[in-house]
mmCIF file of C-alpha atoms in Angstrom:
data_model
loop_
_atom_site.group_PDB
_atom_site.id
_atom_site.type_symbol
_atom_site.label_atom_id
_atom_site.label_comp_id
_atom_site.label_asym_id
_atom_site.label_seq_id
_atom_site.Cartn_x
_atom_site.Cartn_y
_atom_site.Cartn_z
ATOM 1 C CA MET R 1 -15.689 8.532 -17.417
ATOM 2 C CA SER R 2 -13.982 7.742 -21.262
ATOM 3 C CA GLU R 3 -10.680 6.224 -21.518
ATOM 4 C CA SER R 4 -9.244 8.745 -23.138
ATOM 5 C CA LEU R 5 -9.934 11.197 -20.095
ATOM 6 C CA ALA R 6 -9.176 8.932 -17.040
ATOM 7 C CA HIS R 7 -5.893 8.568 -18.990
ATOM 8 C CA SER R 8 -5.318 12.282 -19.214
ATOM 9 C CA ARG R 9 -6.430 12.623 -15.509
ATOM 10 C CA GLY R 10 -4.250 9.390 -14.155
ATOM 11 C CA ALA R 11 -1.480 10.874 -16.197
ATOM 12 C CA LEU R 12 -1.657 14.645 -14.643
ATOM 13 C CA VAL R 13 -1.426 12.515 -11.257
ATOM 14 C CA SER R 14 1.471 11.102 -12.446
ATOM 15 C CA ALA R 15 3.196 14.170 -13.296
ATOM 16 C CA VAL R 16 2.297 15.655 -10.412
ATOM 17 C CA LEU R 17 3.844 13.127 -8.256
ATOM 18 C CA ALA R 18 6.865 12.523 -10.176
ATOM 19 C CA GLY R 19 10.049 12.423 -8.341
ATOM 20 C CA SER R 20 8.466 14.390 -5.253
ATOM 21 C CA TRP R 21 9.672 11.929 -2.266
ATOM 22 C CA ARG R 22 13.038 13.809 -3.654
ATOM 23 C CA PRO R 23 14.152 16.689 -1.081
ATOM 24 C CA GLN R 24 15.536 19.005 -4.204
ATOM 25 C CA SER R 25 12.044 17.613 -6.724
ATOM 26 C CA ILE R 26 12.206 19.951 -9.664
ATOM 27 C CA GLU R 27 8.937 22.450 -9.744
ATOM 28 C CA ALA R 28 5.677 20.592 -11.139
ATOM 29 C CA LYS R 29 5.298 22.622 -14.396
ATOM 30 C CA ILE R 30 1.175 22.938 -14.088
ATOM 31 C CA SER R 31 -1.080 25.453 -14.921
ATOM 32 C CA GLN R 32 -3.527 26.295 -12.074
ATOM 33 C CA SER R 33 -7.092 24.715 -13.900
ATOM 34 C CA GLN R 34 -4.545 21.270 -13.852
ATOM 35 C CA LEU R 35 -3.747 21.956 -9.970
ATOM 36 C CA ASP R 36 -8.007 22.767 -8.994
ATOM 37 C CA GLU R 37 -7.991 19.469 -10.986
ATOM 38 C CA VAL R 38 -5.485 17.245 -10.016
ATOM 39 C CA THR R 39 -6.054 18.497 -6.200
ATOM 40 C CA PRO R 40 -8.850 16.412 -5.215
ATOM 41 C CA LEU R 41 -7.301 13.119 -6.920
ATOM 42 C CA LEU R 42 -4.192 13.502 -4.561
ATOM 43 C CA HIS R 43 -6.290 14.075 -1.606
ATOM 44 C CA GLU R 44 -8.478 11.211 -1.927
ATOM 45 C CA SER R 45 -5.484 8.806 -2.238
ATOM 46 C CA GLY R 46 -3.321 10.329 0.956
ATOM 47 C CA ALA R 47 -0.566 12.439 -2.199
ATOM 48 C CA ALA R 48 -1.643 15.964 -1.348
ATOM 49 C CA ALA R 49 1.399 16.461 0.669
ATOM 50 C CA LEU R 50 3.834 15.266 -2.116
ATOM 51 C CA GLY R 51 1.603 17.356 -4.117
ATOM 52 C CA TRP R 52 2.335 20.400 -2.326
ATOM 53 C CA HIS R 53 5.728 19.923 -2.184
ATOM 54 C CA ARG R 54 6.089 19.841 -5.869
ATOM 55 C CA ILE R 55 4.027 23.408 -5.709
ATOM 56 C CA SER R 56 5.556 24.945 -2.426
ATOM 57 C CA ARG R 57 8.029 26.951 -4.461
ATOM 58 C CA THR R 58 5.494 28.185 -7.227
ATOM 59 C CA ASP R 59 3.106 30.837 -7.318
ATOM 60 C CA LEU R 60 0.556 28.046 -7.513
ATOM 61 C CA ARG R 61 1.429 27.865 -3.539
ATOM 62 C CA SER R 62 -0.406 31.233 -3.334
ATOM 63 C CA SER R 63 -4.099 29.399 -4.671
ATOM 64 C CA PRO R 64 -7.368 27.398 -3.026
ATOM 65 C CA SER R 65 -6.325 24.393 -4.027
ATOM 66 C CA GLY R 66 -2.424 25.259 -3.125
ATOM 67 C CA ASP R 67 -4.304 26.678 0.070
ATOM 68 C CA LEU R 68 -5.639 23.462 0.236
ATOM 69 C CA LEU R 69 -2.436 21.123 -0.382
ATOM 70 C CA HIS R 70 -0.564 22.902 2.111
ATOM 71 C CA GLN R 71 -3.330 22.559 4.810
ATOM 72 C CA ILE R 72 -3.398 19.249 4.431
ATOM 73 C CA TYR R 73 0.215 18.557 4.862
ATOM 74 C CA ARG R 74 0.774 20.528 8.539
ATOM 75 C CA LEU R 75 -2.486 18.412 9.735
ATOM 76 C CA GLN R 76 -0.315 15.430 8.728
ATOM 77 C CA THR R 77 2.720 17.014 10.193
ATOM 78 C CA LEU R 78 0.660 17.764 13.359
ATOM 79 C CA GLN R 79 -0.694 13.643 13.159
ATOM 80 C CA ALA R 80 2.887 12.457 12.845
ATOM 81 C CA ALA R 81 3.895 13.629 15.952
ATOM 82 C CA ILE R 82 0.936 12.096 17.635
ATOM 83 C CA ASN R 83 1.512 8.857 16.516
ATOM 84 C CA GLU R 84 5.292 8.843 16.684
ATOM 85 C CA THR R 85 4.799 8.775 20.648
ATOM 86 C CA LYS R 86 1.952 5.978 20.226
ATOM 87 C CA ILE R 87 4.943 3.911 18.507
ATOM 88 C CA ARG R 88 7.443 4.466 21.020
ATOM 89 C CA LYS R 89 4.705 3.417 23.698
ATOM 90 C CA VAL R 90 3.974 0.369 22.164
ATOM 91 C CA PHE R 91 7.343 -0.276 21.885
ATOM 92 C CA SER R 92 8.064 0.270 25.436
ATOM 93 C CA ARG R 93 4.941 -1.658 26.456
ATOM 94 C CA LEU R 94 5.568 -5.049 24.699
ATOM 95 C CA ARG R 95 9.799 -4.117 26.035
ATOM 96 C CA SER R 96 8.648 -4.201 29.293
ATOM 97 C CA ALA R 97 6.877 -7.399 28.991
ATOM 98 C CA GLY R 98 9.381 -8.872 26.886
ATOM 99 C CA ILE R 99 8.138 -9.046 23.803
ATOM 100 C CA GLU R 100 10.456 -7.647 20.447
ATOM 101 C CA PRO R 101 8.300 -6.725 17.958
ATOM 102 C CA ILE R 102 9.076 -5.486 14.721
ATOM 103 C CA ILE R 103 6.846 -2.490 12.901
ATOM 104 C CA PHE R 104 6.583 -2.314 9.053
ATOM 105 C CA LYS R 105 4.853 0.059 5.879
ATOM 106 C CA GLY R 106 3.678 2.991 7.683
ATOM 107 C CA TRP R 107 5.756 4.910 9.720
ATOM 108 C CA SER R 108 8.667 2.606 8.947
ATOM 109 C CA ILE R 109 8.516 3.983 5.344
ATOM 110 C CA ALA R 110 7.632 7.618 6.538
ATOM 111 C CA ARG R 111 10.531 8.293 8.250
ATOM 112 C CA LEU R 112 12.443 7.716 4.857
ATOM 113 C CA TYR R 113 10.597 10.928 3.718
ATOM 114 C CA PRO R 114 11.735 14.334 3.489
ATOM 115 C CA GLU R 115 9.658 16.147 5.723
ATOM 116 C CA GLN R 116 7.620 14.492 8.725
ATOM 117 C CA GLY R 117 4.499 15.783 7.232
ATOM 118 C CA SER R 118 4.687 13.896 4.028
ATOM 119 C CA ARG R 119 3.402 10.355 3.908
ATOM 120 C CA PRO R 120 0.456 9.587 5.935
ATOM 121 C CA TYR R 121 -0.158 7.382 7.556
ATOM 122 C CA GLY R 122 -2.670 5.268 10.438
ATOM 123 C CA ASP R 123 -2.705 1.938 12.045
ATOM 124 C CA ILE R 124 0.864 1.180 13.164
ATOM 125 C CA ASP R 125 1.445 -2.318 11.922
ATOM 126 C CA ILE R 126 3.583 -4.746 13.644
ATOM 127 C CA LEU R 127 5.049 -8.012 13.756
ATOM 128 C CA VAL R 128 5.992 -10.929 16.610
ATOM 129 C CA ARG R 129 6.573 -14.287 16.596
ATOM 130 C CA PRO R 130 3.515 -16.328 16.643
ATOM 131 C CA GLU R 131 4.204 -17.503 20.037
ATOM 132 C CA ASP R 132 3.593 -13.736 21.616
ATOM 133 C CA ARG R 133 0.248 -12.744 20.018
ATOM 134 C CA GLU R 134 -1.999 -13.756 22.501
ATOM 135 C CA ALA R 135 -0.256 -11.853 25.141
ATOM 136 C CA VAL R 136 0.557 -9.352 22.687
ATOM 137 C CA LYS R 137 -2.971 -8.769 22.300
ATOM 138 C CA GLU R 138 -4.120 -8.408 25.887
ATOM 139 C CA LEU R 139 -1.645 -6.235 27.113
ATOM 140 C CA LEU R 140 -2.702 -3.630 23.538
ATOM 141 C CA ASN R 141 -6.254 -4.346 25.563
ATOM 142 C CA GLU R 142 -4.869 -2.498 28.600
ATOM 143 C CA PRO R 143 -7.017 1.206 28.816
ATOM 144 C CA GLU R 144 -4.161 3.133 28.381
ATOM 145 C CA MET R 145 -2.786 1.158 25.466
ATOM 146 C CA ARG R 146 -6.230 1.786 23.576
ATOM 147 C CA ASP R 147 -5.576 5.112 22.005
ATOM 148 C CA CYS R 148 -2.760 3.209 20.122
ATOM 149 C CA TRP R 149 -4.258 1.587 16.552
ATOM 150 C CA VAL R 150 -2.283 -1.598 16.686
ATOM 151 C CA ASP R 151 -2.415 -4.172 13.733
ATOM 152 C CA LEU R 152 -0.990 -6.766 15.048
ATOM 153 C CA HIS R 153 0.912 -9.836 12.664
ATOM 154 C CA ASP R 154 2.304 -12.741 13.401
ATOM 155 C CA ARG R 155 2.966 -13.486 9.686
ATOM 156 C CA LEU R 156 3.233 -11.792 6.800
ATOM 157 C CA SER R 157 1.545 -13.220 3.247
ATOM 158 C CA GLU R 158 3.899 -10.885 1.259
ATOM 159 C CA LEU R 159 6.778 -12.751 2.923
ATOM 160 C CA ASN R 160 5.532 -16.088 2.895
ATOM 161 C CA ASP R 161 8.733 -17.533 1.532
ATOM 162 C CA ARG R 162 11.116 -16.774 4.634
ATOM 163 C CA LYS R 163 10.556 -17.746 7.923
ATOM 164 C CA ILE R 164 9.919 -15.377 10.850
ATOM 165 C CA ASP R 165 13.328 -16.378 12.863
ATOM 166 C CA ASP R 166 14.856 -15.164 9.689
ATOM 167 C CA LEU R 167 13.388 -11.634 9.534
ATOM 168 C CA PHE R 168 13.756 -10.959 12.908
ATOM 169 C CA GLU R 169 17.633 -12.191 12.630
ATOM 170 C CA ARG R 170 17.764 -9.554 9.607
ATOM 171 C CA SER R 171 15.745 -6.917 11.379
ATOM 172 C CA GLN R 172 17.580 -3.335 12.450
ATOM 173 C CA LEU R 173 17.233 -0.790 14.773
ATOM 174 C CA VAL R 174 16.515 3.008 14.344
ATOM 175 C CA SER R 175 16.298 5.310 16.246
ATOM 176 C CA LEU R 176 13.081 7.647 16.940
ATOM 177 C CA GLY R 177 13.570 10.019 19.906
ATOM 178 C CA ASP R 178 15.031 8.322 23.090
ATOM 179 C CA GLU R 179 13.057 4.628 21.709
ATOM 180 C CA GLN R 180 14.777 2.188 19.529
ATOM 181 C CA ILE R 181 12.633 0.749 16.726
ATOM 182 C CA ARG R 182 13.060 -2.384 14.925
ATOM 183 C CA ILE R 183 12.319 -2.457 11.192
ATOM 184 C CA LEU R 184 12.418 -4.979 8.738
ATOM 185 C CA ALA R 185 16.239 -5.214 6.608
ATOM 186 C CA PRO R 186 15.315 -2.628 3.751
ATOM 187 C CA GLU R 187 15.607 -6.658 1.209
ATOM 188 C CA ASP R 188 12.942 -7.385 3.028
ATOM 189 C CA HIS R 189 10.888 -4.752 3.798
ATOM 190 C CA PHE R 190 11.143 -3.756 -0.067
ATOM 191 C CA GLY R 191 9.274 -6.931 -0.990
ATOM 192 C CA LEU R 192 7.064 -6.782 0.947
ATOM 193 C CA LEU R 193 6.202 -2.842 -0.250
ATOM 194 C CA ALA R 194 6.280 -3.851 -3.982
ATOM 195 C CA ILE R 195 4.083 -7.262 -2.923
ATOM 196 C CA HIS R 196 1.363 -5.014 -1.062
ATOM 197 C CA LEU R 197 1.188 -2.762 -3.652
ATOM 198 C CA LEU R 198 0.367 -5.301 -6.611
ATOM 199 C CA ARG R 199 -2.053 -7.141 -3.912
ATOM 200 C CA HIS R 200 -4.074 -3.986 -4.086
ATOM 201 C CA GLY R 201 -4.822 -3.549 -7.821
ATOM 202 C CA ALA R 202 -1.769 -0.432 -6.977
ATOM 203 C CA TRP R 203 -4.807 1.952 -7.119
ATOM 204 C CA ARG R 204 -2.768 3.964 -4.685
ATOM 205 C CA PRO R 205 -0.012 6.587 -6.092
ATOM 206 C CA LEU R 206 1.271 7.170 -2.293
ATOM 207 C CA TRP R 207 2.293 3.391 -2.559
ATOM 208 C CA LEU R 208 4.202 3.929 -5.805
ATOM 209 C CA CYS R 209 6.041 6.627 -4.365
ATOM 210 C CA ASP R 210 6.700 4.122 -2.066
ATOM 211 C CA ILE R 211 8.594 2.332 -3.715
ATOM 212 C CA GLY R 212 10.383 5.368 -5.093
ATOM 213 C CA ILE R 213 11.694 6.708 -2.212
ATOM 214 C CA ALA R 214 12.902 2.769 -1.138
ATOM 215 C CA LEU R 215 14.889 2.858 -4.412
ATOM 216 C CA ASP R 216 16.494 6.234 -3.851
ATOM 217 C CA SER R 217 17.153 4.917 0.304
ATOM 218 C CA LEU R 218 18.809 1.532 -0.555
ATOM 219 C CA PRO R 219 21.648 0.890 1.452
ATOM 220 C CA GLU R 220 25.115 0.021 -0.610
ATOM 221 C CA LYS R 221 25.013 -3.171 -0.011
ATOM 222 C CA PHE R 222 21.525 -4.078 -0.755
ATOM 223 C CA ASP R 223 21.528 -7.093 -1.540
ATOM 224 C CA TRP R 224 19.033 -7.778 -4.687
ATOM 225 C CA ASP R 225 18.948 -12.127 -4.460
ATOM 226 C CA LEU R 226 17.696 -11.890 -1.707
ATOM 227 C CA CYS R 227 14.991 -9.412 -1.710
ATOM 228 C CA LEU R 228 14.065 -10.954 -5.148
ATOM 229 C CA GLY R 229 14.304 -14.635 -3.518
ATOM 230 C CA LYS R 230 14.370 -17.998 -5.415
ATOM 231 C CA SER R 231 10.575 -17.715 -7.337
ATOM 232 C CA LYS R 232 10.526 -16.543 -10.753
ATOM 233 C CA LEU R 233 7.296 -15.185 -9.491
ATOM 234 C CA ARG R 234 8.069 -12.899 -7.000
ATOM 235 C CA ARG R 235 10.669 -11.430 -8.949
ATOM 236 C CA ASN R 236 8.088 -10.506 -11.569
ATOM 237 C CA TRP R 237 5.886 -8.924 -9.046
ATOM 238 C CA ILE R 238 8.757 -7.167 -7.639
ATOM 239 C CA THR R 239 10.486 -6.021 -10.620
ATOM 240 C CA SER R 240 6.680 -5.008 -12.521
ATOM 241 C CA ALA R 241 6.208 -2.498 -8.723
ATOM 242 C CA ILE R 242 10.299 -1.028 -10.097
ATOM 243 C CA GLY R 243 8.442 -0.841 -13.731
ATOM 244 C CA LEU R 244 5.458 0.930 -13.125
ATOM 245 C CA ALA R 245 7.375 3.511 -10.344
ATOM 246 C CA GLN R 246 10.046 3.899 -13.448
ATOM 247 C CA ALA R 247 7.400 4.543 -15.830
ATOM 248 C CA LEU R 248 5.156 6.676 -13.752
ATOM 249 C CA LEU R 249 7.356 8.688 -11.216
ATOM 250 C CA ASP R 250 10.576 8.600 -12.901
ATOM 251 C CA ALA R 251 11.732 6.513 -9.965
ATOM 252 C CA GLN R 252 15.749 6.018 -10.625
ATOM 253 C CA ILE R 253 17.576 2.074 -10.026
ATOM 254 C CA ASN R 254 21.342 1.884 -10.139
ATOM 255 C CA GLU R 255 21.296 -2.045 -10.695
ATOM 256 C CA PRO R 256 21.117 -2.412 -14.354
ATOM 257 C CA ALA R 257 20.174 -5.672 -14.480
ATOM 258 C CA ILE R 258 16.974 -5.175 -12.331
ATOM 259 C CA ALA R 259 16.339 -1.953 -14.483
ATOM 260 C CA GLU R 260 16.015 -3.801 -17.445
ATOM 261 C CA GLN R 261 13.765 -6.106 -16.064
ATOM 262 C CA ALA R 262 11.438 -3.506 -15.072
ATOM 263 C CA LYS R 263 11.572 -2.089 -18.586
ATOM 264 C CA GLN R 264 9.551 -5.231 -20.274
ATOM 265 C CA ILE R 265 5.793 -4.396 -18.057
ATOM 266 C CA PRO R 266 3.023 -4.395 -20.069
ATOM 267 C CA VAL R 267 1.125 -1.606 -21.217
ATOM 268 C CA TRP R 268 -2.292 -2.499 -19.725
ATOM 269 C CA LEU R 269 -0.477 -2.623 -16.549
ATOM 270 C CA VAL R 270 0.834 1.151 -17.160
ATOM 271 C CA ARG R 271 -3.022 1.949 -18.289
ATOM 272 C CA ASN R 272 -4.845 0.274 -15.749
ATOM 273 C CA VAL R 273 -2.385 1.685 -12.929
ATOM 274 C CA LEU R 274 -3.065 5.517 -14.531
ATOM 275 C CA LYS R 275 -7.295 4.320 -14.632
ATOM 276 C CA GLN R 276 -7.451 3.978 -10.852
ATOM 277 C CA TRP R 277 -5.648 7.069 -10.647
ATOM 278 C CA ALA R 278 -8.090 9.501 -11.943
ATOM 279 C CA ALA R 279 -11.267 8.336 -9.477
ATOM 280 C CA PRO R 280 -9.332 6.540 -6.858
ATOM 281 C CA SER R 281 -12.894 7.721 -4.521
ATOM 282 C CA ALA R 282 -15.376 6.040 -7.691
ATOM 283 C CA SER R 283 -13.493 2.893 -6.722
ATOM 284 C CA ASN R 284 -14.130 3.542 -2.967
ATOM 285 C CA GLN R 285 -10.163 3.426 -2.728
ATOM 286 C CA GLU R 286 -10.007 0.171 -3.435
ATOM 287 C CA PRO R 287 -10.693 -1.718 -7.022
ATOM 288 C CA ASN R 288 -12.579 -4.399 -6.447
ATOM 289 C CA ASN R 289 -15.456 -2.618 -5.021
ATOM 290 C CA HIS R 290 -19.401 -3.428 -3.898
ATOM 291 C CA ARG R 291 -22.180 -2.570 -1.754
ATOM 292 C CA ALA R 292 -22.747 -5.503 0.196
ATOM 293 C CA PRO R 293 -21.431 -9.160 0.856
ATOM 294 C CA ILE R 294 -22.967 -11.137 -2.020
ATOM 295 C CA ALA R 295 -24.296 -14.146 0.938
ATOM 296 C CA SER R 296 -26.178 -11.044 1.959
ATOM 297 C CA TYR R 297 -28.469 -11.086 -1.059
ATOM 298 C CA LEU R 298 -29.784 -14.556 0.460
ATOM 299 C CA ARG R 299 -31.669 -12.513 2.667
ATOM 300 C CA ASP R 300 -32.496 -9.594 -0.120
ATOM 301 C CA PRO R 301 -31.628 -10.620 -3.907
ATOM 302 C CA ARG R 302 -32.666 -6.654 -4.938
ATOM 303 C CA GLY R 303 -29.396 -4.993 -6.761
ATOM 304 C CA VAL R 304 -27.074 -8.322 -6.782
ATOM 305 C CA LEU R 305 -26.954 -7.866 -10.927
ATOM 306 C CA GLY R 306 -25.906 -4.644 -10.276
ATOM 307 C CA ASP R 307 -23.404 -5.619 -7.876
ATOM 308 C CA LEU R 308 -22.259 -8.079 -9.370
ATOM 309 C CA ARG R 309 -21.007 -5.828 -12.540
ATOM 310 C CA ARG R 310 -18.962 -3.944 -9.604
ATOM 311 C CA ARG R 311 -17.746 -7.063 -8.470
ATOM 312 C CA TRP R 312 -15.611 -7.910 -11.981
ATOM 313 C CA PRO R 313 -12.151 -7.796 -10.460
ATOM 314 C CA ASN R 314 -9.084 -5.547 -11.556
ATOM 315 C CA PRO R 315 -7.050 -7.105 -13.742
ATOM 316 C CA ILE R 316 -4.277 -6.511 -11.410
ATOM 317 C CA LEU R 317 -5.031 -7.933 -7.752
ATOM 318 C CA ALA R 318 -7.195 -10.565 -10.155
ATOM 319 C CA THR R 319 -3.998 -12.086 -11.246
ATOM 320 C CA ILE R 320 -2.006 -11.493 -8.355
ATOM 321 C CA SER R 321 -4.989 -12.901 -6.440
ATOM 322 C CA ILE R 322 -4.987 -16.461 -7.900
ATOM 323 C CA ASN R 323 -0.448 -16.116 -8.291
ATOM 324 C CA GLY R 324 -0.633 -15.482 -11.783
ATOM 325 C CA LYS R 325 2.256 -13.301 -13.852
ATOM 326 C CA LEU R 326 1.839 -10.075 -15.016
ATOM 327 C CA ASN R 327 2.765 -10.515 -18.642
ATOM 328 C CA ARG R 328 1.426 -9.530 -21.969
ATOM 329 C CA LEU R 329 -1.109 -11.803 -21.920
ATOM 330 C CA PRO R 330 -4.652 -11.431 -22.019
ATOM 331 C CA ARG R 331 -5.982 -10.791 -18.334
ATOM 332 C CA LEU R 332 -9.521 -12.744 -19.032
ATOM 333 C CA PRO R 333 -8.721 -15.517 -17.723
ATOM 334 C CA TYR R 334 -6.915 -14.506 -14.033
ATOM 335 C CA GLN R 335 -10.773 -12.376 -13.727
ATOM 336 C CA LEU R 336 -12.503 -15.102 -15.059
ATOM 337 C CA GLY R 337 -10.229 -17.279 -12.198
ATOM 338 C CA ASN R 338 -10.753 -14.499 -9.319
ATOM 339 C CA CYS R 339 -14.289 -14.626 -9.783
ATOM 340 C CA LEU R 340 -14.365 -19.158 -9.839
ATOM 341 C CA ASN R 341 -12.033 -18.717 -6.283
ATOM 342 C CA ARG R 342 -14.838 -16.324 -4.733
ATOM 343 C CA THR R 343 -17.299 -18.319 -6.233
ATOM 344 C CA ALA R 344 -16.105 -21.473 -4.907
ATOM 345 C CA LYS R 345 -16.283 -19.759 -1.011
ATOM 346 C CA LEU R 346 -19.185 -18.569 -1.406
ATOM 347 C CA VAL R 347 -20.818 -21.808 -2.406
ATOM 348 C CA TRP R 348 -18.736 -23.478 1.222
ATOM 349 C CA GLN R 349 -20.538 -21.018 2.791
ATOM 350 C CA PHE R 350 -23.769 -21.505 1.495
ATOM 351 C CA PRO R 351 -25.129 -23.826 4.155
ATOM 352 C CA SER R 352 -24.055 -21.865 7.001
ATOM 353 C CA ARG R 353 -25.492 -18.663 5.772
ATOM 354 C CA LEU R 354 -28.879 -20.178 5.013
ATOM 355 C CA SER R 355 -28.594 -21.158 8.838
ATOM 356 C CA GLU R 356 -27.678 -17.892 9.759
ATOM 357 C CA LYS R 357 -30.869 -16.230 7.237
ATOM 358 C CA SER R 358 -33.063 -19.059 8.929
ATOM 359 C CA ASP R 359 -32.033 -17.430 12.484
ATOM 360 C CA LEU R 360 -33.122 -13.911 11.532
ATOM 361 C CA GLN R 361 -36.895 -15.231 10.538
#
C-alpha cells in the first residue's frame, strides 16, 4: 500500500470516529463508497459500533455496510450484558474469600460510553495485592469460575511509578447492578490508558477513543499533577496520547497548559498512527508482526530473512520499549535500540534453545 493511500484510508477512519463516543455526536459526512471502504477497517479494529453511532441517523444506516455495523453493535450489546454478569460473579467470589480486586481497562472504560454495546472488551483485567495472587488463582480455577476470562495482575507496568497500596487507597467504588465494583482513581486510570495505547504502537483507534471519552468524563477536581507523575518522560507520553486524540479524533481538553503541551506532538507520530489504521489486519492487529518466534529458526532457518524484515519495529513501539521521548528527532536510533535489546535477549536464551533442539532430535 502506498504512503498516500495509507494516509487517505487512515484519515477516513479518523473522520468517521471523530467524537463518536459523544451521545450527540455529529453525523458522519461520508459517501456510500467511503462507508464501504472504512467498514472492514472499523470491524477489524473493534470500532464498528462507534461507526454505527455516527451513521445511525443517516440514510447510510440501511446500506449493506450500515447493516453490518448495526449487527456488530447489537452483538456487542448482548456480549456486554454477559460480560457484566461475569464481572459481578468474579467480584462476589473474591470478596467472599476476603480479597478485594480492582478492575481496569475493559469494562471500567466501556461503562463511560453512551450505550452498552459501544465499546467491546474481552478479558476481565483485575489487579490484586501480590500476597493475594496465588489465592485468587485458585479461586478462579474453580469449576464455576472457569467461564470468566480473567487477566490477573499484581502489578501494573504502566503505573510503575506508584505503589500498589496507593492505587488501592485512591480507588473508587461504582455500581454494577447489585454489586459495587472497585475501579482505579481517574488520575491513575487515565495514565494507564495513555501509556498502554503507546506501548502497543497506538494501532487500535478504539484505544484513542478511550482517551477521548476519558477526557470528556474527567471529574471537576481531576489532579493532573498526580496523573502525569514526577517523570518528564511519563508526562511526555501522556500528553502525546492526548495530542493524538486531539489531532485525530477531535478530543477536547479544558486544561490550557496540558492542551498546549499536547499540541507539540511530532508529525511522524500522527502519520504513523494513520498508516496503521489504514491496514490493521495487515499487521495481524499488532505493530511488530512476525510469523514465528525467532528462536524457532534455530531448528529450521528457512524463511528467516523474510521474517527479519517483518520484525523491523514500529517507531512508536520502539521508542516506548527503550524509554525514549516522543519528539521530532529521527526514530532510527530507537528502532535500532529495540532490535539490539531483542537480540540480546535471544543471545541470552541461546543455550537453552540449543538444549531444547537437541532434546527434540
